[in-house]
């Protein structure tokens, strides 16, 4: 899990924000723009949801990796 962590807290938060924004945009695109051709919207919603699920993993791994012992 530590391999998902970033070198600094600033990089970790920036990466988490990028993942969150991309995940939300993918979900909105799948719901409103992509036509229902052979389950394509479902695949895109799934990939957006996976990006949103990685956000807390990235933040927690970054915090653990950068804590002072």
PDB file of C-alpha atoms in Angstrom:
ATOM      1  CA  UNK A   1       0.000   0.000   0.000  1.00  0.00           C
ATOM      2  CA  UNK A   2       2.900   2.343   0.604  1.00  0.00           C
ATOM      3  CA  UNK A   3       3.740   2.236  -3.076  1.00  0.00           C
ATOM      4  CA  UNK A   4       0.617   4.350  -3.675  1.00  0.00           C
ATOM      5  CA  UNK A   5       1.987   7.068  -1.389  1.00  0.00           C
ATOM      6  CA  UNK A   6       3.700  10.160  -2.741  1.00  0.00           C
ATOM      7  CA  UNK A   7       6.987  11.741  -1.670  1.00  0.00           C
ATOM      8  CA  UNK A   8       5.375  14.776  -0.043  1.00  0.00           C
ATOM      9  CA  UNK A   9       1.973  15.627   1.372  1.00  0.00           C
ATOM     10  CA  UNK A  10       1.470  18.314  -1.254  1.00  0.00           C
ATOM     11  CA  UNK A  11       1.993  15.789  -4.070  1.00  0.00           C
ATOM     12  CA  UNK A  12      -0.340  13.322  -2.365  1.00  0.00           C
ATOM     13  CA  UNK A  13      -3.151  15.833  -1.994  1.00  0.00           C
ATOM     14  CA  UNK A  14      -2.698  17.053  -5.565  1.00  0.00           C
ATOM     15  CA  UNK A  15      -2.789  13.491  -6.881  1.00  0.00           C
ATOM     16  CA  UNK A  16      -5.900  12.720  -4.831  1.00  0.00           C
ATOM     17  CA  UNK A  17      -7.654  15.832  -6.150  1.00  0.00           C
ATOM     18  CA  UNK A  18      -6.783  14.908  -9.740  1.00  0.00           C
ATOM     19  CA  UNK A  19      -8.102  11.372  -9.206  1.00  0.00           C
ATOM     20  CA  UNK A  20     -11.323  12.698  -7.643  1.00  0.00           C
ATOM     21  CA  UNK A  21     -11.994  15.238 -10.388  1.00  0.00           C
ATOM     22  CA  UNK A  22     -11.234  12.711 -13.118  1.00  0.00           C
ATOM     23  CA  UNK A  23     -13.483  10.105 -11.487  1.00  0.00           C
ATOM     24  CA  UNK A  24     -16.404  12.524 -11.168  1.00  0.00           C
ATOM     25  CA  UNK A  25     -15.965  13.722 -14.757  1.00  0.00           C
ATOM     26  CA  UNK A  26     -15.874  10.142 -16.042  1.00  0.00           C
ATOM     27  CA  UNK A  27     -19.067   9.292 -14.186  1.00  0.00           C
ATOM     28  CA  UNK A  28     -20.858  12.408 -15.436  1.00  0.00           C
ATOM     29  CA  UNK A  29     -19.668  11.743 -18.979  1.00  0.00           C
ATOM     30  CA  UNK A  30     -20.955   8.177 -18.838  1.00  0.00           C
ATOM     31  CA  UNK A  31     -24.330   9.266 -17.480  1.00  0.00           C
ATOM     32  CA  UNK A  32     -25.052  12.163 -19.819  1.00  0.00           C
ATOM     33  CA  UNK A  33     -22.890  12.011 -22.951  1.00  0.00           C
ATOM     34  CA  UNK A  34     -21.916   8.440 -23.862  1.00  0.00           C
ATOM     35  CA  UNK A  35     -24.617   6.525 -25.766  1.00  0.00           C
ATOM     36  CA  UNK A  36     -25.652   3.090 -24.488  1.00  0.00           C
ATOM     37  CA  UNK A  37     -23.635   0.977 -26.913  1.00  0.00           C
ATOM     38  CA  UNK A  38     -22.638  -2.477 -25.642  1.00  0.00           C
ATOM     39  CA  UNK A  39     -22.422  -1.527 -21.950  1.00  0.00           C
ATOM     40  CA  UNK A  40     -19.959   1.301 -22.603  1.00  0.00           C
ATOM     41  CA  UNK A  41     -21.474   3.665 -19.975  1.00  0.00           C
ATOM     42  CA  UNK A  42     -21.263   0.923 -17.340  1.00  0.00           C
ATOM     43  CA  UNK A  43     -17.582   0.360 -18.070  1.00  0.00           C
ATOM     44  CA  UNK A  44     -16.848   4.083 -17.848  1.00  0.00           C
ATOM     45  CA  UNK A  45     -18.825   4.440 -14.583  1.00  0.00           C
ATOM     46  CA  UNK A  46     -16.869   1.511 -13.173  1.00  0.00           C
ATOM     47  CA  UNK A  47     -13.533   3.095 -14.100  1.00  0.00           C
ATOM     48  CA  UNK A  48     -14.620   6.420 -12.590  1.00  0.00           C
ATOM     49  CA  UNK A  49     -15.703   4.670  -9.405  1.00  0.00           C
ATOM     50  CA  UNK A  50     -12.338   2.913  -9.170  1.00  0.00           C
ATOM     51  CA  UNK A  51     -10.590   6.265  -9.432  1.00  0.00           C
ATOM     52  CA  UNK A  52     -12.764   7.619  -6.621  1.00  0.00           C
ATOM     53  CA  UNK A  53     -11.980   4.571  -4.486  1.00  0.00           C
ATOM     54  CA  UNK A  54      -8.244   5.192  -4.879  1.00  0.00           C
ATOM     55  CA  UNK A  55      -8.489   8.711  -3.393  1.00  0.00           C
ATOM     56  CA  UNK A  56      -8.510   7.676   0.301  1.00  0.00           C
ATOM     57  CA  UNK A  57      -5.880   4.998  -0.384  1.00  0.00           C
ATOM     58  CA  UNK A  58      -3.529   7.593  -1.855  1.00  0.00           C
ATOM     59  CA  UNK A  59      -4.080  10.039   1.001  1.00  0.00           C
ATOM     60  CA  UNK A  60      -3.628   7.433   3.755  1.00  0.00           C
ATOM     61  CA  UNK A  61      -0.547   5.921   2.090  1.00  0.00           C
ATOM     62  CA  UNK A  62       0.989   9.371   1.684  1.00  0.00           C
ATOM     63  CA  UNK A  63       0.350  10.247   5.315  1.00  0.00           C
ATOM     64  CA  UNK A  64       1.845   6.944   6.514  1.00  0.00           C
ATOM     65  CA  UNK A  65       4.841   7.309   4.218  1.00  0.00           C
ATOM     66  CA  UNK A  66       5.594  10.891   5.351  1.00  0.00           C
ATOM     67  CA  UNK A  67       4.952  10.665   9.086  1.00  0.00           C
ATOM     68  CA  UNK A  68       7.792  11.469  11.414  1.00  0.00           C
ATOM     69  CA  UNK A  69       8.931   8.494  13.494  1.00  0.00           C
TER      70      UNK A  69
END
